[in-house]
Structures are given as structure tokens and as C-alpha cells.
XYZ file of C-alpha atoms in Angstrom:
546
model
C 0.000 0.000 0.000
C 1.038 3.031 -1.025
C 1.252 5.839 2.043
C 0.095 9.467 1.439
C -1.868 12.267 3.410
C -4.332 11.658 0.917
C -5.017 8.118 1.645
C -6.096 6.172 5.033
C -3.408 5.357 7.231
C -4.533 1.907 8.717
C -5.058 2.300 12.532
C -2.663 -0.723 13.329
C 0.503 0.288 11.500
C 0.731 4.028 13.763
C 1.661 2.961 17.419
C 4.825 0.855 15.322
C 5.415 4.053 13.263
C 5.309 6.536 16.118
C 7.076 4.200 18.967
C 10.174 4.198 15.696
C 9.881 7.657 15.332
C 10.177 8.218 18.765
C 13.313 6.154 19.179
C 15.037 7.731 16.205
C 14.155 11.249 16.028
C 14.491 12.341 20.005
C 17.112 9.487 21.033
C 20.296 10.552 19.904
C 21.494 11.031 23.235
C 20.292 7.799 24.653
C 21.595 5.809 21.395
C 25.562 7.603 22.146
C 25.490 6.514 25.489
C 24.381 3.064 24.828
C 26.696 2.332 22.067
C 29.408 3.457 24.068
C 28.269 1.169 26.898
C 28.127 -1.920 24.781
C 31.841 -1.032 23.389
C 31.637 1.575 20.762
C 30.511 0.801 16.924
C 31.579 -2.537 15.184
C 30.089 -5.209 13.317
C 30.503 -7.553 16.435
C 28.468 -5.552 18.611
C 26.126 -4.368 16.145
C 23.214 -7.370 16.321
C 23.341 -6.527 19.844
C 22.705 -2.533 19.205
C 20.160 -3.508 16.874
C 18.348 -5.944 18.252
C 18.040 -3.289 21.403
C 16.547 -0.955 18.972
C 13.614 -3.380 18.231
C 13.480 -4.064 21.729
C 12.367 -0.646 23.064
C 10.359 -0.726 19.920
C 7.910 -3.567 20.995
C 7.455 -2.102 24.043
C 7.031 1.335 22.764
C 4.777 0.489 20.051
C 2.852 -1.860 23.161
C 2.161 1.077 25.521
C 0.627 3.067 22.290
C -1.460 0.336 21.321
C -2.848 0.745 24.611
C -4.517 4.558 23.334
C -4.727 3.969 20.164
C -8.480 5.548 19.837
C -10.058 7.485 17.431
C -9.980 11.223 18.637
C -7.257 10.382 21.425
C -4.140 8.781 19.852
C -3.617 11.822 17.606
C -3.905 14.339 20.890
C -1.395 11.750 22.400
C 1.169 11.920 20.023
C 1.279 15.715 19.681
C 1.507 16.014 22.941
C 4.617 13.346 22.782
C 6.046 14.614 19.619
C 6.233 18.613 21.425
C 7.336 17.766 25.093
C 10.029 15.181 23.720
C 11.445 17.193 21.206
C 11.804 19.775 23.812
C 13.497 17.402 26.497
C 15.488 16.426 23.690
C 16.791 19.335 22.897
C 17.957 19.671 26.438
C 19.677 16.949 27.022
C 21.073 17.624 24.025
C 22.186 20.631 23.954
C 23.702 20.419 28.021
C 24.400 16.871 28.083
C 21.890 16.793 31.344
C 19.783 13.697 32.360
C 16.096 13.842 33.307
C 14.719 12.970 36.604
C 12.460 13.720 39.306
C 14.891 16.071 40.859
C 15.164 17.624 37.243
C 11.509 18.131 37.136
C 11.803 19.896 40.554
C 14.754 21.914 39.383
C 12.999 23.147 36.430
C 9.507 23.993 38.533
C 11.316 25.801 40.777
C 13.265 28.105 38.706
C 11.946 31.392 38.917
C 10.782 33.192 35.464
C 13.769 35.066 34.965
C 16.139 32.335 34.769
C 13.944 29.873 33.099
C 13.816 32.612 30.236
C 17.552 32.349 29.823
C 16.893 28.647 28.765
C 14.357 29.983 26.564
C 16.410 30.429 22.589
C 15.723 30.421 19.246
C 17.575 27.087 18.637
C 15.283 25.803 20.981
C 12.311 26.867 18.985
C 13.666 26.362 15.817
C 14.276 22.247 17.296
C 10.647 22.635 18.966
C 9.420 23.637 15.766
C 11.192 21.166 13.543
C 10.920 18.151 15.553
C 7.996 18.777 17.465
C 5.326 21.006 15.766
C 6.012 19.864 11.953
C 5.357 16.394 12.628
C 2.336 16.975 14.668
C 0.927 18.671 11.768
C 1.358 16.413 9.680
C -0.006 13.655 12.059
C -2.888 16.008 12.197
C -3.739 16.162 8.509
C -3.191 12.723 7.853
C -6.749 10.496 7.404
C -6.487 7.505 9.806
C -9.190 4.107 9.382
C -10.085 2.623 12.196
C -12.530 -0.632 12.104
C -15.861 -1.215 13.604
C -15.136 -1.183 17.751
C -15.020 -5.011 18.475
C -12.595 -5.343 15.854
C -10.431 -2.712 16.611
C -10.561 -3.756 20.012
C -9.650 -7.169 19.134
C -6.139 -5.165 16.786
C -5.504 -3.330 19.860
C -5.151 -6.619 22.324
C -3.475 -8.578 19.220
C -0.820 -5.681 18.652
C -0.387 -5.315 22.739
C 0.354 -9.290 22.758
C 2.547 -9.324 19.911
C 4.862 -6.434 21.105
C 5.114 -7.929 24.276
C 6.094 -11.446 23.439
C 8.263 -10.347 20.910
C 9.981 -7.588 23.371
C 10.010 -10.990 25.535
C 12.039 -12.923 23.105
C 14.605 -10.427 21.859
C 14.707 -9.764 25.893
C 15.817 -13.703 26.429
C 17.711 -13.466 23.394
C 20.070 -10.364 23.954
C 19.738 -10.665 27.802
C 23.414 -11.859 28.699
C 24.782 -9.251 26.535
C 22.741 -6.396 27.994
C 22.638 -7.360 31.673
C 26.195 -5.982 32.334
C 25.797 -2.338 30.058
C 22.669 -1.800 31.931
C 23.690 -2.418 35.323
C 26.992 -0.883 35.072
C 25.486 2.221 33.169
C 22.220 3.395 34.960
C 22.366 6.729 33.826
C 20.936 5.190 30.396
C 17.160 4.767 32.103
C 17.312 9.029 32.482
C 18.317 9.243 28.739
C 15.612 7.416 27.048
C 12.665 9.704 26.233
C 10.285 10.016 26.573
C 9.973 7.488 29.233
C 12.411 10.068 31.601
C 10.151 12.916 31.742
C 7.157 10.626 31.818
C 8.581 8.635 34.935
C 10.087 11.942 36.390
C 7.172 14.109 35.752
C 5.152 11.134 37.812
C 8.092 11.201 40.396
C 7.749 14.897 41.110
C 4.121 15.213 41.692
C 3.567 12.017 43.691
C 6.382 13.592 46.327
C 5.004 17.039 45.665
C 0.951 16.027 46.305
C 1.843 13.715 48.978
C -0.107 13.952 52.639
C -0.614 17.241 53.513
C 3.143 18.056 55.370
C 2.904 18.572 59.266
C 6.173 19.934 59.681
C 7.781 18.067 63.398
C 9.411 20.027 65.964
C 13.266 19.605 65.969
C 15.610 20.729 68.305
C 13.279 22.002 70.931
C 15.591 21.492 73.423
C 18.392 23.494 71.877
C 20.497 25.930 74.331
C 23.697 28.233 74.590
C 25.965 26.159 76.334
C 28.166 27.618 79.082
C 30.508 29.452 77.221
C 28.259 31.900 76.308
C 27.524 32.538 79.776
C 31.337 34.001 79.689
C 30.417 36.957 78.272
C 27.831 39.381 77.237
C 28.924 40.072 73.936
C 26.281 39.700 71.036
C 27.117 37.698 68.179
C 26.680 37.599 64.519
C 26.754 34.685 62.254
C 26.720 34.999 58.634
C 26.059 31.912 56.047
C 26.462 32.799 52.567
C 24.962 29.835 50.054
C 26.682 30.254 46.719
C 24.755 29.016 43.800
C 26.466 26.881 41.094
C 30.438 27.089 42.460
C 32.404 24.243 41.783
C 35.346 24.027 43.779
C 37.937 23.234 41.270
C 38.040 26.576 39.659
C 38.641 28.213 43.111
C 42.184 29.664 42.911
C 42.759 29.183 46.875
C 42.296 24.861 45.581
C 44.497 24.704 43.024
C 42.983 26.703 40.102
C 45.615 27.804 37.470
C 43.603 31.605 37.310
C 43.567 33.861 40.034
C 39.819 33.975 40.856
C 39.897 34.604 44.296
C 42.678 37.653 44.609
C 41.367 38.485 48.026
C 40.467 35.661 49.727
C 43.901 35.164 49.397
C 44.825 37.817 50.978
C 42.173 37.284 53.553
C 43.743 36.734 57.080
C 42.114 33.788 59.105
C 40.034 32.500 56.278
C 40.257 28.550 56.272
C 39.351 26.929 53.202
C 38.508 23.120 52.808
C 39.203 21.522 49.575
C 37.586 17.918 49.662
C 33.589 18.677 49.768
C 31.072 16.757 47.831
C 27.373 18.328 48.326
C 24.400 16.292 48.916
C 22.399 17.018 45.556
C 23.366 18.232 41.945
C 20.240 21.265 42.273
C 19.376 23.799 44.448
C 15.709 22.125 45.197
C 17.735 19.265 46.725
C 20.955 20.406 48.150
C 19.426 23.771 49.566
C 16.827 21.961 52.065
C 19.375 18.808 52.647
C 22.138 21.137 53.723
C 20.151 22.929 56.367
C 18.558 19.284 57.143
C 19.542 16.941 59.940
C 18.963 14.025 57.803
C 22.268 14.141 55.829
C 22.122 12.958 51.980
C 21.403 8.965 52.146
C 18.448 10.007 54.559
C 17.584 12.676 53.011
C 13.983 12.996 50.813
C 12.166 15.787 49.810
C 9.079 14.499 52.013
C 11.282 14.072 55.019
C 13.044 17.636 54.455
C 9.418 18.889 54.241
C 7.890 17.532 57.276
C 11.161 18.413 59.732
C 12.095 21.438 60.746
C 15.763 21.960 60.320
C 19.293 24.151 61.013
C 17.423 27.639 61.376
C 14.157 26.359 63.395
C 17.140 25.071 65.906
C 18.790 28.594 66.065
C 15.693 29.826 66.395
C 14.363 27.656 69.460
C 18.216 28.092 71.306
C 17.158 32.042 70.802
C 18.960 33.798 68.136
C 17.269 36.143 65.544
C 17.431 34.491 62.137
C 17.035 36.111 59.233
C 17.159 34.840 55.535
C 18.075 37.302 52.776
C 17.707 35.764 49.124
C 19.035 36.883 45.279
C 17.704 33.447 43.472
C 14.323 31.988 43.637
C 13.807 31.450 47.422
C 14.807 29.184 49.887
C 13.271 25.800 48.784
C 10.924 26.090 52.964
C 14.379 26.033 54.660
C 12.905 29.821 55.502
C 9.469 29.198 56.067
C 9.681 30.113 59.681
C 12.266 32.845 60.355
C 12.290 36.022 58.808
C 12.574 36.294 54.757
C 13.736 39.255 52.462
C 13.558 38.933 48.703
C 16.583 41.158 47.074
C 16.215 40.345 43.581
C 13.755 41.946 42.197
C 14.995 45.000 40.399
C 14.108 48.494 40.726
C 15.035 51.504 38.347
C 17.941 53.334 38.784
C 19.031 50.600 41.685
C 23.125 50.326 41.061
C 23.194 47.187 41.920
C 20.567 45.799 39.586
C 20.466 45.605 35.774
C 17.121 45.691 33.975
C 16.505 41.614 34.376
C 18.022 41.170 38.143
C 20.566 42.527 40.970
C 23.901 41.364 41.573
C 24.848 39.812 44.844
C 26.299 42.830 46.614
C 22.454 43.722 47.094
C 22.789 41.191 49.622
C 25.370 43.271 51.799
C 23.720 46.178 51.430
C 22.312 47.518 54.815
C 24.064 44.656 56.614
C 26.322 47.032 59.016
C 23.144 48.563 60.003
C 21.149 45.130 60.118
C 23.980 43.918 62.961
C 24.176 47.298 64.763
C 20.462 47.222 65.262
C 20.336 43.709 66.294
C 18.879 43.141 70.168
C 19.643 39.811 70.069
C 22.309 37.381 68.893
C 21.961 37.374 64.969
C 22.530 34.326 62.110
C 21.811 35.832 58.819
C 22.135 33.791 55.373
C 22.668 35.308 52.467
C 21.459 33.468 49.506
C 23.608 34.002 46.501
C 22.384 34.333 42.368
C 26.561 33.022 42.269
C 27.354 31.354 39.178
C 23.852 30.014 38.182
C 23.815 29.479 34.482
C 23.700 29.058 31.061
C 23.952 33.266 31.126
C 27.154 33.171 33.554
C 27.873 37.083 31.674
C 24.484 38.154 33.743
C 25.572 37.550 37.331
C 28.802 40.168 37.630
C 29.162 43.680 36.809
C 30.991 44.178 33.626
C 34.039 45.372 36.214
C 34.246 41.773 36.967
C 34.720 40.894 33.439
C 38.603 39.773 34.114
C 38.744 36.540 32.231
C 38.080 37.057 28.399
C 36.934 35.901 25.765
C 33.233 35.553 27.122
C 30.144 33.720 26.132
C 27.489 35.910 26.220
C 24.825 34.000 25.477
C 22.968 31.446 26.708
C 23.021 28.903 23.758
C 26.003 27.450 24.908
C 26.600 25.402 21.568
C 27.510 28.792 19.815
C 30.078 29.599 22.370
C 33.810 27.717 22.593
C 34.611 25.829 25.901
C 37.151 28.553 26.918
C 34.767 31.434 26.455
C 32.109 29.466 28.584
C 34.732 28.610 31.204
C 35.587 32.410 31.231
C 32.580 34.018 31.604
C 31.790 31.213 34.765
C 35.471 32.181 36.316
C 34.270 36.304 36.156
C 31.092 35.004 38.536
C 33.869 32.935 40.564
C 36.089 36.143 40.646
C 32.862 38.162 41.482
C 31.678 35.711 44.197
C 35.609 36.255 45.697
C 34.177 39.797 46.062
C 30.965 39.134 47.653
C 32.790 36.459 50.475
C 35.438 39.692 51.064
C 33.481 42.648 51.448
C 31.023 40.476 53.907
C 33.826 39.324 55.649
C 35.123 43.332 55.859
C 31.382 44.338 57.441
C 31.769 41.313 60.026
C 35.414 42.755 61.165
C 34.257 46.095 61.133
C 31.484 45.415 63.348
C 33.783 43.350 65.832
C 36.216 46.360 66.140
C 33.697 49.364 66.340
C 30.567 47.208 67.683
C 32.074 45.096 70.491
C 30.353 42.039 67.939
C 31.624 38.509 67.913
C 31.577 37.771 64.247
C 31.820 34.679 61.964
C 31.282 33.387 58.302
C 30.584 30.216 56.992
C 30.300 29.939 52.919
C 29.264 26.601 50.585
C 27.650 26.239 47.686
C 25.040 24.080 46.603
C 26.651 22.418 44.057
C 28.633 22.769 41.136
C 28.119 22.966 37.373
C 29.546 20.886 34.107
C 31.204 23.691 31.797
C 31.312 20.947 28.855
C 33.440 18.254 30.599
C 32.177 14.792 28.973
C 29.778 16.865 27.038
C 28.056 17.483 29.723
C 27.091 20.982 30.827
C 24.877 22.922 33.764
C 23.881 20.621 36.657
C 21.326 18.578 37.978
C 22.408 14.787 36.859
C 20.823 12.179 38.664
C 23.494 12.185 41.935
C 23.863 8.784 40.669
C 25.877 9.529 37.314
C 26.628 12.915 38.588
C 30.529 13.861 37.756
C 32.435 15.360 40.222
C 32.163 18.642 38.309
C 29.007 18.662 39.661
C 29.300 17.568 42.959
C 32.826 18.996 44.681
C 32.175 22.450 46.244
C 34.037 24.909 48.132
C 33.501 25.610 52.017
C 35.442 28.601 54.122
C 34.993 29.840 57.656
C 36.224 33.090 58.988
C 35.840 33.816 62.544
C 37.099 37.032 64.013
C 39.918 36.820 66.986
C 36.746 37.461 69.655
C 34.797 34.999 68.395
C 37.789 32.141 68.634
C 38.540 32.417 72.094
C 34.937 32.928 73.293
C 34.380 29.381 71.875
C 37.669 28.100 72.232
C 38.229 27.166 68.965
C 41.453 26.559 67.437
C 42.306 27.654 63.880
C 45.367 26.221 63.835
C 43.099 22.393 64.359
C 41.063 23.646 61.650
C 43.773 24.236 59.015
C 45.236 21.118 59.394
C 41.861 19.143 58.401
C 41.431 21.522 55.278
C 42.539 18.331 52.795
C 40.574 16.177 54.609
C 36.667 14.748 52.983
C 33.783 16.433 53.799
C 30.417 16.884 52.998
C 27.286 19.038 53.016
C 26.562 16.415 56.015
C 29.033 18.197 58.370
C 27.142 21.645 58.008
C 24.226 21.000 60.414
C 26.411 19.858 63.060
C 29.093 22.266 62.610
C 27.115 25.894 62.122
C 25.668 24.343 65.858
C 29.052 23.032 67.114
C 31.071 26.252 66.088
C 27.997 28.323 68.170
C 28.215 25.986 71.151
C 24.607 24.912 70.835
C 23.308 22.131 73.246
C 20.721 19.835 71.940
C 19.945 16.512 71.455
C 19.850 16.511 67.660
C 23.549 17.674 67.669
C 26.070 14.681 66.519
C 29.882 15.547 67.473
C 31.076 13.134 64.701
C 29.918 15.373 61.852
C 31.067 18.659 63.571
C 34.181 19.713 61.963
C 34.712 22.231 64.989
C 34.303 19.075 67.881
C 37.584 17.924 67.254
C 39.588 21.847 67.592
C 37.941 23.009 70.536
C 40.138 23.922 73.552
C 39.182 22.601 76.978
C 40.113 25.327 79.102
């Protein structure tokens, strides 16, 4: 039969056609990896590549069967044809993975950086991939039979896909069992099962039981150093966004982007941490979590209180101050302040969103007003990409040439890396000038002062073709996962709380992880409670007794 827009299309020949479509025309990403897992391109391991091929096939073409209706399969495969060529194009074009944590990622992203993702290669792929072959789905003439026969295709194709999906299963088994297993990031490349499976993922965590959030660290308490003095003190946390640790200078980096940390006297600066997710939605809530990351879920996150509650309950003022899209509920009871929206004429914003200094402004009069004893975060924009040229004043522009856009394909690796190392170099600035206000205050303001920064996690700047962040922790590269951490605590604030520096130093080489934070922001601040562990405190160990 001869097939033509101006003919019938059979009904039983389209879930076949579509499920091969599918596999061909959004896959490319899938079909790389795999043929790499099952040892590259050759004529010896090409029956097993194949046979694959037919595999997913059958099982596609199964699940289509399954809607293949008059009036509904159509709507179904527009709707595949547009969201898959669009997660194509993604993991395409920034070698990510999809997963539930993806999904979350991306619904969490305010507007203004979800725009940046937003190109005209991305249409043009939408367009080409997605819309053109829905329209011609849509003016194509389909025959269905009379109901009980059609119903009796339907059940006939189902059974046939699956038995022969069965057999080529048995058949090819041995000589997939070892790719698969060894290569699970495979399972987040194949679309558009992925999305499907991580769209599910997301909104079965997200529409859970309603979240009654459980009291933690109730019984949290200065311990009896602070009785030694009547001193007030402040406690900044800066979250970067997006810094991966090796293109810190002060860990090895071959550029100088941090020129005044290294200058900074009493900073200490540890070189082995791995954070607990690959996006803000996860590492954000884990970090300032109790559960550390192989207990951590979003559900359990949700329904705990966590780090700030327990500053809060031991009686500090805690305050959060944010420049990205909000605090993932870590916030939800302490006191929140939005800084980035922009405002016209404000220096430190441009016309889409402020830089991170907005965080520091006001700060020296934030701490002198203070009543009480004070832990502020400040919740950095950082390095978040793919528009790394946005997030520094064009001052900061050191490292050249620079991607300025945010299709990253159109830009070389070393103007990508360059543009990322300006927000590093930028970021240097940020951790300094806070670090100035703190020792200002503790000179002129009688203030014990102290900084912790960490980012969230890092970022893939095109290493194994991979670029941005979020991969499945699972597959995650390091590039994605190592992050800086630095403490500065002022002269008052050491020997209030005993703590020695020279301890500290020592340990900067040894592993860490986001894990330690918790126990550590409560162990540096002498904080008695219950849900305190000493093992993860990096400060137990460097504490004087007398």
C-alpha cells in the first residue's frame, strides 16, 4: 500500500510508526550513550545494538497500542512529539539527564532564569521536531474498524509487542545485563519514558499527605561558654549558587579567581567537599537538614524542621536574605527578604536582576540594630547558568573571551569557562566585602563575628559533554558535585568558643560533605541539643578545653 496524506493510514501500522519515530528522532542522546556502553561501533556488537533498537520498539509500540483511539491517539502523540522534542533538545544541547529532581529543578526556577533557557535554537528544534510532525499527524486520514474489531487489533498488537519484546529480551539478555547495570544513567536518557517517569516522580512527592512539619531541636540551648560573656554575636552563612570548587584559585585553580580571599587573614578553606544534591531544590533543604544525603527525601526535608528552626528555638534572631528563587521552605519560619527583584535606577541591579552585593547592602546597620544574637544567610544568584555574563558587573569581566549568550553550543569551551570564572572572581568579592562588614562590626561594635560559605553544588562547563547541573546524583561527575567551604571567625569569636584555627587548618585536605554543616554551624555556636552529633562537627575535634 502506497502511504500518502491523501489516503487512510490503517489504525494498526501508527503505534509501530510513532514508537520508531520516537526512538530515532528524540534518542540521539540515549543511542551515544548506549553504544558506548556496549563497546563503541563494530560489526561484532552491532546485532546486539540492533536488536536493542527493536526491543524498546515492541514495548514502545505496546504502551501506544494501549490509546490507540479514534480522537485520542492523535492528541497523544502531539503532545509526545512537542514535550520530547523539547526534552530532547535539552539533554542535548547540556548533556543533562532527566529525573524527578530535574523536574523539581525546572519547577522551581523562577521566570527570569527559566527565560535564559528559553532560545531560538530551541524553537527552531521545537518547531522542527515537534510542531512539523504533529501537523502532519494532524492532517493525515487515519481508518479505524468497527469497535469489536479494533478492540480485538488493539489486544493482538499489545500481545505481539510484548512477546516479541520478551524474546529479543531472552535473546540479547546476557549481553545487555552488564551495560545496563553498570550504566544506569541510560534509564534518564531514554525519552520520553524520563520525563514521563520523572514528571510522575515529582508530583507524587510534591501532592503527597498534607506536610505537618515536626518540631526539631526544641531542646536546643547556649551552652556555658556563652555565659562568659555578654557580647552579642553575629553569624553569617552565605549559600553560593552553582560554584564548583575546582576553579577556586585558593584549591588549586591555574587563574587567580579569588585575589582576596587570598589575601584574607584567618580564612580557612577546605578543599575535599562533595554536596548532597546536583540542584538547588535538593541540596538547599538537605544542607540545612539533619537528615544528611542517604536520609535525606524531599518528604522528610518537608515535614522536619531543620538548622534555622534550631537557632531559632536556642534564641537567636534568624534572618534569611535571598538573590535566586527562594529558599526551597528552609525559611518558612524565620524572617525572609527577597533582594532580587529590580528596581530603576538601583546600582546594583540591571534591567533583568541585581547582583549579589544587594545582599550586603544595609548589613552594618542590620547587625548594629540587632537586640539579640543574629545568624543571617545570604542566599547568593553566584554562578547560576547558562547566562554566567548576567551575574557580575561588567568590572568583573577579568577573564576574556566571554560567552554571552545562553546557547552554549555557539560559544567555545574557553569562552564558557571564562565568563563562569568572572562570577567565581565576582563571588571572591561578595565572600570579602562580607567578611570586611563582620570585622568592622567586631572592632567598632564590640560584635563577635563569623562566616561560613558553601555552595550548593557545582556545574559541568562541557566536561564529557556534559554541561549545567542537575544529573541524577547517581551519574553525577564530580564537576558537579565537589564544592568549596570557608569559615572566617574574628579573633573574639575564637577564644569565646575556644576554637582553634590552627586544628582547623590542618583538616582543610581532609573529605567532607554538606553532612558536616548542620552539626558544625551548631558546634562552632556551642549549641546544646539533642539533635547535635559531634562526629559530623568539623569544629568538635579543635575546641580547647580550658
Amino acid at each position: 500500500m502506497k502511504l500518502s496524506l491523501s489516503r487512510n493510514l490503517p489504525s494498526v501500522i501508527l503505534p509501530p510508526l510513532a514508537a520508531s519515530f520516537l526512538l530515532i528522532a528524540y534518542n540521539s542522546a540515549f543511542w551515544n550513550s548506549f553504544v558506548r556502553a556496549t563497546g563503541g561501533l563494530g560489526w561484532s556488537q552491532l546485532p546486539l545494538q540492533i536488536g536493542m533498537f527493536f526491543l524498546i520498539a515492541f514495548v514502545f509500540t505496546a504502551c501506544l497500542a494501549l490509546v490507540n483511539f479514534k480522537y485520542v491517539f492523535k492528541t497523544v502523540l502531539i503532545f509526545l512529539f512537542v514535550a520530547t522534542s523539547a526534552a530532547s533538545y535539552f539533554m542535548n544541547q547540556y548533556g543533562t539527564a532527566i529525573d524527578w529532581s530535574m523536574v523539581q529543578n525546572v519547577a522551581e526556577t523562577d521566570a527570569r532564569e527559566g527565560m535564559e533557557l528559553l532560545t531560538w535554537k530551541m524553537t527552531f528544534t521545537v518547531t522542527l521536531l515537534g510542531i512539523l510532525p504533529s501537523v502532519v499527524l494532524g492532517y493525515s486520514k487515519v481508518q479505524y474498524p468497527p469497535i469489536k474489531g479494533h478492540l480485538a487489533q488493539i489486544l493482538g498488537s499489545v500481545l505481539a509487542s510484548l512477546v516479541l519484546a520478551g524474546v529479543l529480551l531472552f535473546l540479547l539478555y546476557k549481553g545487555l545485563a552488564s551495560p545496563l547495570r553498570e550504566h544506569r544513567e541510560l534509564r534518564f536518557l531514554l525519552t520520553p519514558t524520563n520525563y514521563i517517569q520523572a514528571v510522575n516522580g515529582y508530583f507524587k512527592r510534591k501532592w503527597a499527605s498534607p506536610v505537618v512539619v515536626s518540631p526539631l531541636g526544641t531542646d536546643a540551648s547556649k551552652g556555658v561558654l556563652w555565659a562568659k560573656s555578654s557580647r552579642r554575636t553575629v553569624t553569617v552563612i552565605i549559600v553560593g549558587e552553582t560554584a564548583r570548587s575546582m576553579n577556586f584559585s585558593l584549591n588549586g585553580y591555574s587563574r587567580q579567581t579569588n585575589p582576596l580571599l587570598a589575601n584574607q587573614q584567618g580564612l580557612l578553606n577546605f578543599t575535599q567537599v562533595q554536596s548532597c544534591g546536583t540542584a538547588t531544590a535538593v541540596s538547599v533543604p538537605c544542607v540545612f537538614s539533619a537528615l544528611g544525603r542517604h536520609q535525606y527525601s524531599s518528604a522528610k526535608a518537608q515535614g522536619q524542621e531543620g538548622l534555622l528552626d534550631v537557632f531559632k528555638h536556642a534564641g537567636f534572631d534568624v534572618r534569611w536574605r535571598d538573590n535566586n528563587s527562594g529558599c526551597k521552605g528552609v525559611c518558612d519560619r524565620i524572617q525572609f527578604e527577597d533582594l532580587s527583584k529590580p528596581s530603576l535606577g538601583d546600582p546594583l541591579c540591571n534591567t533583568e536582576e541585581c547582583y549579589d552585593e544587594k545582599l550586603l547592602r544595609d548589613l552594618p546597620e542590620l547587625i548594629r540594630s540587632a537586640t539579640k544574637d543574629l545568624v543571617i544567610v545570604l542566599h547568593q544568584k553566584g554562578s547560576h547558568g547558562p547566562a554566567y555574563s548576567k551575574r557580575y558587573p561588567k568590572e568583573f569581566a577579568k577573564f576574556a573571551p566571554v560567552c554571552e549568550t545562553s546557547e552554549l553550543a555557539k560559544c567555545s569551551t574557553e569562552s564558557i569557562v571564562a565568563a563562569y570564572d568572572n562570577t567565581i572572581l565576582y563571588t571572591d568579592f561578595i565572600i570579602s566585602k562580607a567578611i570586611s562588614i563582620l570585622e568592622k562590626s567586631n572592632t567598632e561594635d564590640g560584635v563577635d563575628t563569623a562566616l561560613m560559605y558553601f555552595s550548593d553544588h557545582g556545574e559541568s562547563l562541557g566536561e564529557k559533554n556534559m554541561y549545567l547541573h542537575g544529573a541524577p546524583y547517581v551519574i553525577s561527575p564530580d564537576e558537579q558535585r565537589h564544592v568549596p567551604l570557608m569559615l572566617w571567625l574574628s579573633d573574639s569569636f575564637q577564644t569565646r568558643f575556644r576554637i582553634d584555627t590552627r586544628c582547623l587548618a590542618a583538616r582543610r585536605d581532609q573529605e567532607f560533605s554538606h553532612d558536616n554543616v548542620f552539626h558544625s554551624a551548631l558546634g562552632m555556636l556551642a549549641i546544646n541539643t539533642a539533635v547535635y552529633n559531634p562526629k559530623l562537627d568539623i569544629f568538635n575535634a579543635c575546641k580547647h578545653e580550658q
